[in-house]
Short mmCIF file of C-alpha atoms in Angstrom, two decimals:
data_model
loop_
_atom_site.label_atom_id
_atom_site.label_comp_id
_atom_site.label_asym_id
_atom_site.label_seq_id
_atom_site.Cartn_x
_atom_site.Cartn_y
_atom_site.Cartn_z
CA MET A 93 -15.25 112.16 43.57
CA SER A 94 -16.15 110.46 40.35
CA GLU A 95 -19.85 110.34 39.76
CA ILE A 96 -21.35 109.43 36.39
CA VAL A 97 -24.74 110.84 35.47
CA VAL A 98 -26.67 109.66 32.44
CA ASP A 99 -29.09 112.41 31.52
CA ASN A 100 -32.11 111.73 29.29
CA LEU A 101 -30.14 109.62 26.91
CA SER A 102 -31.57 107.99 23.79
CA HIS A 103 -29.77 106.37 20.94
CA THR A 104 -30.82 105.38 17.47
CA PHE A 105 -28.51 103.56 15.07
CA GLY A 106 -28.79 104.88 11.53
CA LYS A 107 -30.89 107.86 12.55
CA ASP A 108 -32.47 109.71 9.59
CA THR A 109 -32.31 106.57 7.45
CA GLY A 110 -35.01 104.12 6.41
CA ASP A 111 -34.03 101.36 8.80
CA ALA A 112 -33.34 103.37 11.93
CA LEU A 113 -32.97 101.19 15.03
CA ASN A 114 -33.87 102.69 18.38
CA VAL A 115 -31.64 100.90 20.91
CA LEU A 116 -31.86 103.11 23.98
CA GLN A 117 -34.80 105.21 25.16
CA ASP A 118 -34.93 107.84 27.93
CA ILE A 119 -32.14 106.55 30.13
CA ASN A 120 -31.61 108.45 33.39
CA LEU A 121 -29.09 107.05 35.83
CA THR A 122 -26.72 108.17 38.53
CA PHE A 123 -23.69 106.12 39.54
CA ALA A 124 -22.47 107.35 42.89
CA SER A 125 -18.79 107.88 43.45
CA GLY A 126 -17.10 104.71 44.69
CA SER A 127 -20.14 102.48 44.15
CA PHE A 128 -20.35 99.15 42.35
CA ASN A 129 -23.18 99.14 39.82
CA THR A 130 -24.32 96.44 37.47
CA ILE A 131 -26.58 96.65 34.46
CA VAL A 132 -28.39 93.43 33.58
CA GLY A 133 -30.71 92.64 30.71
CA THR A 134 -31.24 90.10 27.98
CA SER A 135 -29.14 90.43 24.86
CA GLY A 136 -30.22 93.26 22.62
CA CYS A 137 -31.29 95.57 25.46
CA GLY A 138 -28.50 98.00 24.62
CA LYS A 139 -26.52 97.56 27.84
CA SER A 140 -23.20 97.18 26.05
CA THR A 141 -24.00 100.15 23.84
CA LEU A 142 -24.67 102.26 26.92
CA LEU A 143 -21.36 101.21 28.46
CA LYS A 144 -19.38 101.95 25.30
CA MET A 145 -20.93 105.42 25.23
CA MET A 146 -19.77 105.98 28.80
CA ALA A 147 -16.30 105.02 27.63
CA GLY A 148 -16.65 107.58 24.85
CA LEU A 149 -16.25 105.03 22.05
CA PHE A 150 -19.26 106.60 20.37
CA GLU A 151 -21.70 109.41 20.92
CA PRO A 152 -25.38 109.13 21.85
CA SER A 153 -27.82 110.59 19.32
CA ASP A 154 -29.78 112.38 22.09
CA GLY A 155 -29.06 113.39 25.66
CA ARG A 156 -25.72 113.35 27.38
CA MET A 157 -23.55 111.82 30.05
CA THR A 158 -21.36 113.58 32.55
CA LEU A 159 -18.47 112.57 34.77
CA ASP A 160 -18.35 114.92 37.76
CA GLY A 161 -20.41 117.42 35.80
CA GLU A 162 -18.16 117.35 32.75
CA VAL A 163 -19.81 116.15 29.54
CA ILE A 164 -18.30 112.89 28.25
CA ARG A 165 -16.98 113.28 24.74
CA GLY A 166 -14.47 110.88 23.25
CA THR A 167 -12.28 108.44 25.13
CA ASP A 168 -9.86 109.38 27.86
CA ARG A 169 -7.95 107.64 30.59
CA ARG A 170 -10.37 108.70 33.32
CA ARG A 171 -12.84 106.08 32.08
CA GLY A 172 -11.09 102.74 31.75
CA MET A 173 -12.79 99.80 30.11
CA VAL A 174 -12.49 96.02 30.32
CA PHE A 175 -13.91 94.34 27.25
CA GLN A 176 -15.75 91.10 26.79
CA GLN A 177 -13.20 89.96 24.24
CA ASP A 178 -9.58 89.34 25.03
CA ALA A 179 -7.86 92.73 24.71
CA VAL A 180 -4.41 91.81 26.05
CA PHE A 181 -1.81 92.89 23.48
CA PRO A 182 -0.22 89.64 22.29
CA TRP A 183 3.00 91.37 21.22
CA MET A 184 3.83 92.57 24.74
CA THR A 185 4.83 90.46 27.70
CA LEU A 186 2.46 90.38 30.65
CA ALA A 187 4.45 93.05 32.52
CA LYS A 188 4.59 95.37 29.50
CA ASN A 189 0.82 95.01 29.10
CA ILE A 190 0.28 96.08 32.69
CA SER A 191 2.43 99.20 32.35
CA TYR A 192 1.09 100.15 28.90
CA GLY A 193 -0.98 103.11 30.13
CA PRO A 194 1.74 104.71 32.28
CA ARG A 195 4.22 104.20 29.43
CA LEU A 196 1.94 106.16 27.09
CA ARG A 197 2.35 109.11 29.40
CA GLY A 198 6.09 108.77 29.54
CA ALA A 199 6.46 107.14 32.95
CA SER A 200 10.08 106.41 33.80
CA ARG A 201 11.34 102.81 33.84
CA ARG A 202 11.42 102.88 37.60
CA GLU A 203 7.79 104.01 37.85
CA GLN A 204 6.76 101.39 35.32
CA ALA A 205 8.50 98.65 37.26
CA LYS A 206 6.79 99.78 40.46
CA ILE A 207 3.35 99.77 38.85
CA GLU A 208 4.00 96.40 37.22
CA ALA A 209 5.06 94.84 40.52
CA ARG A 210 2.05 96.22 42.41
CA TRP A 211 -0.62 95.19 39.93
CA ILE A 212 0.83 91.85 38.93
CA GLU A 213 0.79 91.00 42.63
CA LEU A 214 -2.79 92.27 43.08
CA VAL A 215 -4.21 90.30 40.15
CA GLY A 216 -2.33 87.20 41.33
CA LEU A 217 0.04 86.73 38.39
CA LYS A 218 3.35 86.89 40.19
CA GLY A 219 6.00 84.78 38.46
CA PHE A 220 4.45 85.25 35.01
CA GLU A 221 5.90 88.75 34.38
CA ASN A 222 7.85 87.85 31.27
CA ARG A 223 5.37 85.46 29.70
CA TRP A 224 3.73 86.13 26.36
CA PRO A 225 -0.06 86.32 26.51
CA ARG A 226 -0.35 83.22 24.31
CA GLU A 227 1.24 81.25 27.14
CA LEU A 228 -1.52 82.23 29.58
CA SER A 229 -4.99 80.74 30.09
CA GLY A 230 -8.18 82.69 29.34
CA GLY A 231 -8.71 83.46 33.01
CA MET A 232 -5.15 84.72 33.42
CA ARG A 233 -5.47 86.95 30.38
CA LYS A 234 -8.64 88.44 31.87
CA ARG A 235 -6.65 89.24 35.01
CA VAL A 236 -4.10 91.01 32.83
CA ASP A 237 -6.92 93.00 31.20
CA ILE A 238 -8.23 94.07 34.60
CA GLY A 239 -4.79 94.75 36.05
CA ARG A 240 -3.82 96.83 33.03
CA VAL A 241 -6.88 99.06 33.34
CA TYR A 242 -6.38 99.50 37.09
CA ALA A 243 -2.67 100.22 36.63
CA ASN A 244 -3.70 103.09 34.37
CA ASP A 245 -5.44 104.62 37.41
CA PRO A 246 -8.79 105.69 35.90
CA ASP A 247 -11.57 107.30 37.95
CA VAL A 248 -14.25 104.96 36.69
CA LEU A 249 -14.11 101.33 35.56
CA LEU A 250 -16.45 100.14 32.86
CA MET A 251 -16.67 96.38 32.49
CA ASP A 252 -18.49 94.74 29.62
CA GLU A 253 -19.24 91.10 30.57
CA PRO A 254 -15.58 90.58 31.42
CA PHE A 255 -16.13 87.06 32.78
CA GLY A 256 -18.58 85.97 30.09
CA ALA A 257 -16.18 83.54 28.45
CA LEU A 258 -14.83 81.89 31.63
CA ASP A 259 -15.83 78.60 33.21
CA ALA A 260 -18.03 78.70 36.34
CA GLN A 261 -15.28 78.10 38.93
CA THR A 262 -12.85 80.60 37.44
CA LYS A 263 -15.68 83.08 37.14
CA GLU A 264 -16.60 82.89 40.84
CA ARG A 265 -12.98 83.23 41.89
CA MET A 266 -12.50 86.24 39.63
CA GLN A 267 -15.64 87.90 41.01
CA ALA A 268 -14.33 87.58 44.56
CA GLU A 269 -10.92 88.92 43.52
CA LEU A 270 -12.52 91.81 41.68
CA LEU A 271 -14.41 92.75 44.86
CA ASP A 272 -11.12 92.64 46.80
CA ILE A 273 -9.49 95.06 44.39
CA TRP A 274 -12.54 97.28 44.36
CA THR A 275 -12.49 97.41 48.16
CA ILE A 276 -8.87 98.56 48.11
CA THR A 277 -9.25 101.18 45.37
CA LYS A 278 -12.85 102.32 45.90
CA LYS A 279 -13.25 103.36 42.29
CA THR A 280 -16.70 103.70 40.74
CA VAL A 281 -17.51 100.56 38.74
CA VAL A 282 -20.18 100.09 36.09
CA PHE A 283 -20.41 96.41 35.22
CA VAL A 284 -22.54 94.85 32.49
CA THR A 285 -23.64 91.23 32.53
CA HIS A 286 -26.58 88.96 31.73
CA ASP A 287 -25.79 86.81 34.76
CA LEU A 288 -28.14 87.79 37.63
CA GLU A 289 -26.18 85.97 40.32
CA GLU A 290 -23.01 87.75 39.30
CA ALA A 291 -24.82 91.10 39.38
CA ILE A 292 -26.27 90.59 42.84
CA PHE A 293 -23.07 89.21 44.31
CA LEU A 294 -20.95 92.13 43.14
CA SER A 295 -23.15 95.20 43.35
CA ASP A 296 -24.51 97.95 45.50
CA LYS A 297 -27.07 98.63 42.81
CA VAL A 298 -28.49 96.44 40.03
CA ILE A 299 -30.15 98.10 37.06
CA VAL A 300 -32.52 95.88 35.11
CA MET A 301 -33.09 96.84 31.50
CA SER A 302 -35.78 95.75 29.06
CA ALA A 303 -35.20 95.37 25.36
CA ARG A 304 -36.24 96.97 22.05
CA PRO A 305 -35.87 99.80 22.76
CA GLY A 306 -33.61 99.49 25.81
CA ARG A 307 -35.22 101.15 28.82
CA ILE A 308 -34.65 101.10 32.56
CA ARG A 309 -37.10 98.57 33.96
CA HIS A 310 -36.11 98.58 37.60
CA ILE A 311 -33.34 99.62 39.96
CA GLU A 312 -32.60 97.37 42.93
CA GLU A 313 -30.44 98.45 45.84
CA ILE A 314 -28.61 95.37 47.12
CA ALA A 315 -28.54 95.44 50.92
CA LEU A 316 -26.35 92.34 51.41
CA PRO A 317 -23.53 93.06 53.87
CA ARG A 318 -19.93 93.47 52.76
CA PRO A 319 -17.41 91.93 52.52
CA ARG A 320 -19.26 89.34 50.52
CA SER A 321 -18.37 85.69 50.50
CA GLY A 322 -19.22 82.87 48.13
CA GLU A 323 -21.62 81.20 50.58
CA MET A 324 -23.85 84.27 50.51
CA ARG A 325 -25.05 83.14 47.10
CA LEU A 326 -27.01 80.41 48.89
CA THR A 327 -28.69 82.57 51.57
CA ASP A 328 -32.43 83.27 51.52
CA ASP A 329 -31.88 87.02 51.15
CA PHE A 330 -29.74 86.48 48.08
CA ILE A 331 -32.15 84.02 46.48
CA GLN A 332 -35.12 86.26 47.22
CA VAL A 333 -33.52 89.16 45.37
CA LYS A 334 -32.56 86.84 42.54
CA ARG A 335 -36.14 85.54 42.24
CA LYS A 336 -37.52 89.07 42.18
CA LEU A 337 -35.14 90.26 39.48
CA TRP A 338 -35.46 87.04 37.49
CA GLY A 339 -39.17 87.75 37.06
CA MET A 340 -38.33 91.12 35.54
CA LEU A 341 -35.96 89.83 32.89
CA GLU A 342 -37.57 88.89 29.63
CA HIS A 343 -36.99 85.22 28.99
CA MET B 93 10.45 70.17 29.52
CA ARG B 94 13.27 67.79 28.67
CA SER B 95 11.06 65.60 26.52
CA HIS B 96 9.67 68.71 24.83
CA MET B 97 13.15 69.74 23.79
CA LYS B 98 13.86 66.27 22.48
CA ARG B 99 10.66 66.20 20.51
CA PHE B 100 11.46 69.60 19.06
CA ALA B 101 14.96 68.51 18.07
CA PHE B 102 13.48 65.43 16.44
CA LEU B 103 10.98 67.51 14.48
CA ILE B 104 13.74 69.82 13.27
CA SER B 105 16.02 67.01 12.21
CA GLY B 106 13.08 65.20 10.62
CA ARG B 107 12.29 68.31 8.70
CA VAL B 108 15.84 68.80 7.46
CA ILE B 109 16.10 65.14 6.45
CA LEU B 110 12.84 65.25 4.51
CA GLY B 111 13.81 68.48 2.77
CA ALA B 112 17.22 67.09 1.84
CA ALA B 113 15.61 63.84 0.63
CA SER B 114 13.45 65.64 -1.94
CA VAL B 115 16.44 67.60 -3.29
CA LEU B 116 18.48 64.41 -3.46
CA ALA B 117 15.68 62.60 -5.31
CA VAL B 118 15.62 65.30 -7.99
CA LEU B 119 19.43 65.19 -8.35
CA LEU B 120 19.44 61.39 -8.61
CA SER B 121 16.72 61.24 -11.25
CA TYR B 122 18.45 64.01 -13.20
CA SER B 123 21.78 62.19 -13.19
CA TRP B 124 20.00 58.97 -14.14
CA VAL B 125 18.36 60.68 -17.14
CA THR B 126 21.59 62.34 -18.24
CA GLY B 127 23.46 59.04 -17.79
CA GLN B 128 21.33 57.31 -20.44
CA PRO B 129 23.40 56.40 -23.57
CA ASP B 130 21.10 58.34 -25.93
CA ASN B 131 21.17 61.57 -23.89
CA ASN B 132 22.38 64.67 -25.72
CA PRO B 133 24.60 66.56 -23.22
CA ALA B 134 24.22 69.75 -25.25
CA LEU B 135 20.54 69.82 -24.26
CA LEU B 136 20.68 68.11 -20.86
CA PRO B 137 24.21 68.55 -19.49
CA PRO B 138 25.16 66.06 -16.77
CA ILE B 139 25.74 67.40 -13.28
CA SER B 140 29.53 67.15 -13.72
CA HIS B 141 29.34 69.57 -16.70
CA ILE B 142 27.25 71.98 -14.67
CA GLY B 143 29.84 71.77 -11.92
CA GLN B 144 32.59 72.47 -14.45
CA ALA B 145 30.73 75.53 -15.71
CA PHE B 146 30.57 76.70 -12.11
CA VAL B 147 34.33 76.26 -11.63
CA VAL B 148 35.14 77.95 -14.95
CA ASN B 149 32.96 80.95 -14.17
CA VAL B 150 34.33 81.26 -10.67
CA THR B 151 37.97 81.17 -11.84
CA ARG B 152 37.27 83.63 -14.65
CA GLY B 153 35.65 85.87 -12.03
CA THR B 154 32.53 86.29 -14.15
CA LEU B 155 30.23 84.56 -11.67
CA ILE B 156 31.30 86.70 -8.73
CA ASP B 157 30.94 89.88 -10.80
CA ALA B 158 27.51 88.83 -12.04
CA LEU B 159 26.35 87.82 -8.60
CA GLY B 160 27.59 91.12 -7.15
CA ALA B 161 25.83 93.17 -9.82
CA SER B 162 22.57 91.23 -9.42
CA LEU B 163 22.58 91.29 -5.63
CA TYR B 164 23.22 95.03 -5.68
CA ARG B 165 20.20 95.57 -7.93
CA ILE B 166 18.05 93.28 -5.83
CA SER B 167 18.98 94.98 -2.57
CA MET B 168 18.51 98.50 -3.89
CA GLY B 169 15.22 97.70 -5.59
CA PHE B 170 13.96 95.78 -2.59
CA LEU B 171 14.92 98.53 -0.13
CA ILE B 172 13.37 101.32 -2.16
CA GLY B 173 10.25 99.37 -3.12
CA THR B 174 9.45 97.98 0.31
CA SER B 175 10.24 101.25 2.11
CA CYS B 176 7.75 103.08 -0.07
CA ALA B 177 5.26 100.24 0.38
CA LEU B 178 5.68 100.35 4.15
CA VAL B 179 5.12 104.10 4.43
CA LEU B 180 2.26 104.31 1.93
CA GLY B 181 0.67 101.05 3.06
CA CYS B 182 0.56 102.19 6.68
CA LEU B 183 -0.95 105.52 5.72
CA ILE B 184 -3.53 103.93 3.40
CA GLY B 185 -4.43 101.26 5.93
CA TRP B 186 -4.75 103.64 8.84
CA TYR B 187 -6.12 106.91 7.50
CA LYS B 188 -9.43 106.71 5.67
CA THR B 189 -8.86 109.92 3.70
CA ILE B 190 -5.57 108.65 2.28
CA GLU B 191 -7.18 105.31 1.51
CA TYR B 192 -9.99 106.92 -0.47
CA LEU B 193 -7.43 109.06 -2.24
CA LEU B 194 -4.89 106.41 -3.22
CA ASP B 195 -6.65 103.05 -3.14
CA PRO B 196 -8.31 103.25 -6.59
CA LEU B 197 -5.03 104.32 -8.12
CA ILE B 198 -3.07 101.43 -6.62
CA GLU B 199 -5.79 98.91 -7.41
CA ALA B 200 -5.81 100.05 -11.03
CA VAL B 201 -2.04 99.90 -11.40
CA ARG B 202 -1.45 96.73 -9.40
CA PRO B 203 -2.55 94.13 -11.99
CA ILE B 204 -0.09 95.49 -14.57
CA PRO B 205 2.93 93.14 -14.57
CA PRO B 206 6.11 95.10 -13.77
CA LEU B 207 7.70 93.78 -16.95
CA ALA B 208 5.13 95.73 -18.95
CA TYR B 209 6.95 98.88 -17.86
CA ILE B 210 10.23 97.79 -19.48
CA PRO B 211 9.65 99.58 -22.81
CA ILE B 212 8.57 102.84 -21.23
CA VAL B 213 11.35 102.75 -18.66
CA ILE B 214 13.90 102.18 -21.44
CA ILE B 215 12.41 105.03 -23.49
CA TRP B 216 12.53 107.41 -20.53
CA PHE B 217 15.70 106.41 -18.74
CA GLY B 218 17.66 104.33 -21.24
CA ILE B 219 19.25 100.98 -20.41
CA GLU B 220 21.02 102.38 -17.38
CA GLU B 221 21.42 100.87 -13.95
CA PHE B 222 18.70 103.22 -12.74
CA SER B 223 16.13 101.63 -15.05
CA ARG B 224 16.75 98.14 -13.71
CA ILE B 225 16.57 99.24 -10.08
CA LEU B 226 13.43 101.20 -10.84
CA LEU B 227 11.75 98.12 -12.31
CA ILE B 228 12.62 95.99 -9.30
CA SER B 229 11.41 98.74 -6.97
CA ILE B 230 8.07 98.88 -8.76
CA ALA B 231 7.67 95.11 -8.55
CA CYS B 232 8.54 95.04 -4.83
CA PHE B 233 6.29 97.97 -4.05
CA MET B 234 3.24 96.55 -5.78
CA VAL B 235 3.23 93.15 -4.07
CA CYS B 236 4.29 94.52 -0.70
CA VAL B 237 1.88 97.43 -0.34
CA VAL B 238 -1.16 95.14 -0.52
CA ASN B 239 0.09 93.12 2.43
CA VAL B 240 0.91 96.18 4.51
CA VAL B 241 -2.58 97.59 3.90
CA ALA B 242 -4.17 94.23 4.75
CA GLY B 243 -2.12 94.10 7.95
CA MET B 244 -3.25 97.55 9.03
CA LYS B 245 -6.87 96.75 8.22
CA ASN B 246 -6.77 93.52 10.18
CA VAL B 247 -5.78 95.15 13.46
CA PRO B 248 -8.51 93.87 15.83
CA GLN B 249 -10.86 96.69 16.85
CA VAL B 250 -10.78 95.64 20.50
CA TYR B 251 -7.04 96.44 20.72
CA VAL B 252 -7.66 99.88 19.27
CA ASP B 253 -10.57 100.48 21.67
CA ALA B 254 -8.56 99.22 24.63
CA ALA B 255 -5.67 101.57 23.85
CA SER B 256 -7.95 104.53 23.26
CA THR B 257 -9.83 104.01 26.56
CA MET B 258 -6.44 104.02 28.26
CA GLY B 259 -5.88 107.48 26.86
CA ALA B 260 -3.74 106.75 23.80
CA SER B 261 -3.84 109.33 21.04
CA ARG B 262 -4.58 108.33 17.47
CA PHE B 263 -0.86 108.46 16.65
CA GLN B 264 0.08 106.52 19.77
CA ILE B 265 -2.38 103.80 18.78
CA PHE B 266 -0.83 103.73 15.33
CA ARG B 267 2.65 103.36 16.77
CA THR B 268 2.03 101.04 19.72
CA VAL B 269 -0.89 98.95 18.46
CA ALA B 270 -1.34 99.03 14.69
CA ILE B 271 2.30 98.58 13.67
CA PRO B 272 3.09 95.65 15.99
CA ALA B 273 -0.25 93.97 15.26
CA ALA B 274 0.50 94.23 11.54
CA THR B 275 4.09 92.90 11.68
CA PRO B 276 3.24 89.35 10.59
CA PHE B 277 1.49 90.71 7.49
CA ILE B 278 4.27 93.18 6.80
CA PHE B 279 6.87 90.42 6.89
CA THR B 280 4.87 88.26 4.54
CA GLY B 281 4.81 91.28 2.24
CA PHE B 282 8.61 91.55 2.45
CA ARG B 283 9.06 87.90 1.56
CA ILE B 284 6.72 88.07 -1.41
CA ALA B 285 8.51 91.24 -2.53
CA LEU B 286 11.83 89.42 -2.42
CA ALA B 287 10.51 86.70 -4.72
CA ALA B 288 9.12 89.37 -7.05
CA ALA B 289 12.50 91.11 -7.02
CA TRP B 290 14.25 87.98 -8.36
CA THR B 291 11.64 87.44 -11.06
CA THR B 292 11.92 90.99 -12.28
CA LEU B 293 15.69 91.13 -11.98
CA VAL B 294 16.34 88.23 -14.31
CA ALA B 295 13.78 89.51 -16.83
CA ALA B 296 15.28 92.99 -16.76
CA GLU B 297 18.82 91.65 -17.15
CA LEU B 298 17.82 89.32 -19.98
CA ILE B 299 16.67 92.27 -22.02
CA ALA B 300 19.34 94.81 -21.44
CA ALA B 301 22.26 94.51 -19.07
CA PRO B 302 26.04 94.42 -19.49
CA SER B 303 26.38 92.32 -16.31
CA GLY B 304 24.49 90.19 -13.84
CA LEU B 305 23.07 86.68 -13.64
CA GLY B 306 20.53 87.41 -16.36
CA PHE B 307 23.37 88.56 -18.60
CA LEU B 308 25.21 85.26 -18.05
CA LEU B 309 22.01 83.38 -18.89
CA GLN B 310 21.69 85.35 -22.09
CA GLU B 311 25.34 84.73 -22.93
CA GLY B 312 24.83 81.01 -22.29
CA ARG B 313 21.91 80.93 -24.74
CA ARG B 314 23.83 82.86 -27.39
CA TYR B 315 26.89 80.55 -27.31
CA PHE B 316 24.82 77.43 -26.63
CA LEU B 317 26.41 76.88 -23.19
CA THR B 318 23.57 74.83 -21.70
CA ASP B 319 25.68 73.88 -18.69
CA GLN B 320 26.24 77.57 -17.89
CA VAL B 321 22.51 78.27 -18.21
CA MET B 322 21.69 75.38 -15.89
CA MET B 323 24.34 76.51 -13.43
CA ILE B 324 22.93 80.05 -13.26
CA ILE B 325 19.42 78.71 -12.72
CA VAL B 326 20.67 76.70 -9.75
CA ILE B 327 22.54 79.73 -8.40
CA ILE B 328 19.42 81.91 -8.62
CA GLY B 329 17.37 79.27 -6.84
CA ALA B 330 19.98 78.89 -4.12
CA CYS B 331 20.27 82.66 -3.58
CA ALA B 332 16.52 83.19 -3.41
CA PHE B 333 16.18 80.25 -1.02
CA THR B 334 18.93 81.50 1.29
CA MET B 335 17.56 85.02 1.41
CA ASP B 336 14.06 83.76 2.16
CA ARG B 337 15.40 81.61 4.98
CA LEU B 338 17.24 84.60 6.44
CA PHE B 339 14.03 86.57 6.31
CA ARG B 340 12.07 83.84 7.99
CA GLY B 341 14.66 83.82 10.74
CA VAL B 342 14.26 87.55 11.34
CA GLN B 343 10.49 87.23 11.15
CA ALA B 344 10.40 84.40 13.67
CA ARG B 345 12.54 86.49 16.00
CA LEU B 346 10.36 89.59 15.70
CA THR B 347 7.04 87.77 15.98
CA ARG B 348 7.92 85.38 18.78
CA TRP B 349 4.71 86.54 20.45
CA SER B 350 2.51 85.32 17.62
CA GLU B 351 0.52 82.12 17.98
CA ALA B 352 0.98 81.27 14.33
CA ARG B 353 3.23 78.29 13.79
CA GLU B 354 5.19 77.50 10.69
#
């Protein structure tokens, strides 16, 4: 069980000052345990802010969020996050990056090696264990980011446009691989993107947000069967959903 | 891979050749100037005289003694100064409260040249060994601490956020993220501190020291031994150069991960 509930949340930057900026307004959401959810919206709709609050990187000015009924306050390992920017530690080899979380908690060398082997295999980086991050491509570094968070065994995964900086082919491959890993682990995922196709392809539920202040515009349950394959992007069902949601985004 | 290695070897050798060429050019022009019939060797001693001064000072044992005394002061001053800079710099760069507390103080004191402390240090502590080491420590500390603080402040936020969402405590982030991310800056601080140590050492020894390279310089001026003065200058340059190279070697080893190239 790992269900996230966002309860009547609003957020204003610089509250009680002259130039207060209301970024999020009356957000109510439930992310079911084990589901894949995506938040889409044009830039400035506060989707990244919402995700960072779920991670505990900062506190909302009003309302609250809970994970399994427990109020979220501050960061902890139960809510892992993959960032838009490259967050792989350049001073650690690939393997050491993967086992960073377990090492923090004093995992033995043997445990670390086991975790490294499992996740390096799962994110498809076998043979690169002892490479420095600077020797890897952008796509490979993103795999390290994802593998490192999974290896830390969180309950929930928060992903902030993780594939935003990748080329189209790499992006599609990474989406498919992410779904494979999600199928194995069945962890709750909250994914943020501005790419509608990505959102529909990955998710059980797509949340469309509108901007200034960020509000929930619409919630779409995606009924496409799983496992999903690349060709599904071209089916009528897929395109129909895309057309419907596209009309809701502010262009 | 093979051709990469070759290319690398070529670059290295090219680099050494170019570096040696510039040194050789200076030596050649110097010997040309000193070889002119109207040159006064008392002002511009030819290279052979400088070499003689070197031999004389080595056989008398004065050079070794002076070098030993100076290197001891440099090492002590450098160790004390940079250790303090490392500890304080990390604390200032990482903890806001300590920064607000100490930053104005350091910023106010930093522009004062270390040599300005010579009179007060002599008044308080006399012309003892302690005074000279203290001066070098101050010089090393001042230039190094700025770099350590800058290094800590330049730790990318995303690394800190990533570690904290993986459950790292504030101290764990400091230890496993901030320190390694700041190493390139810290090492630059060490190298600048080393240069500052040499500058201050010679100045401190010129004023009051019974031994050391600065003392030999002073002696050379007093007895008009230009060749000895020149020889000491070359020795100081060579020592500083060698130590900097050693440091660069250590730095390159410890920051192999860094993308920065020389």
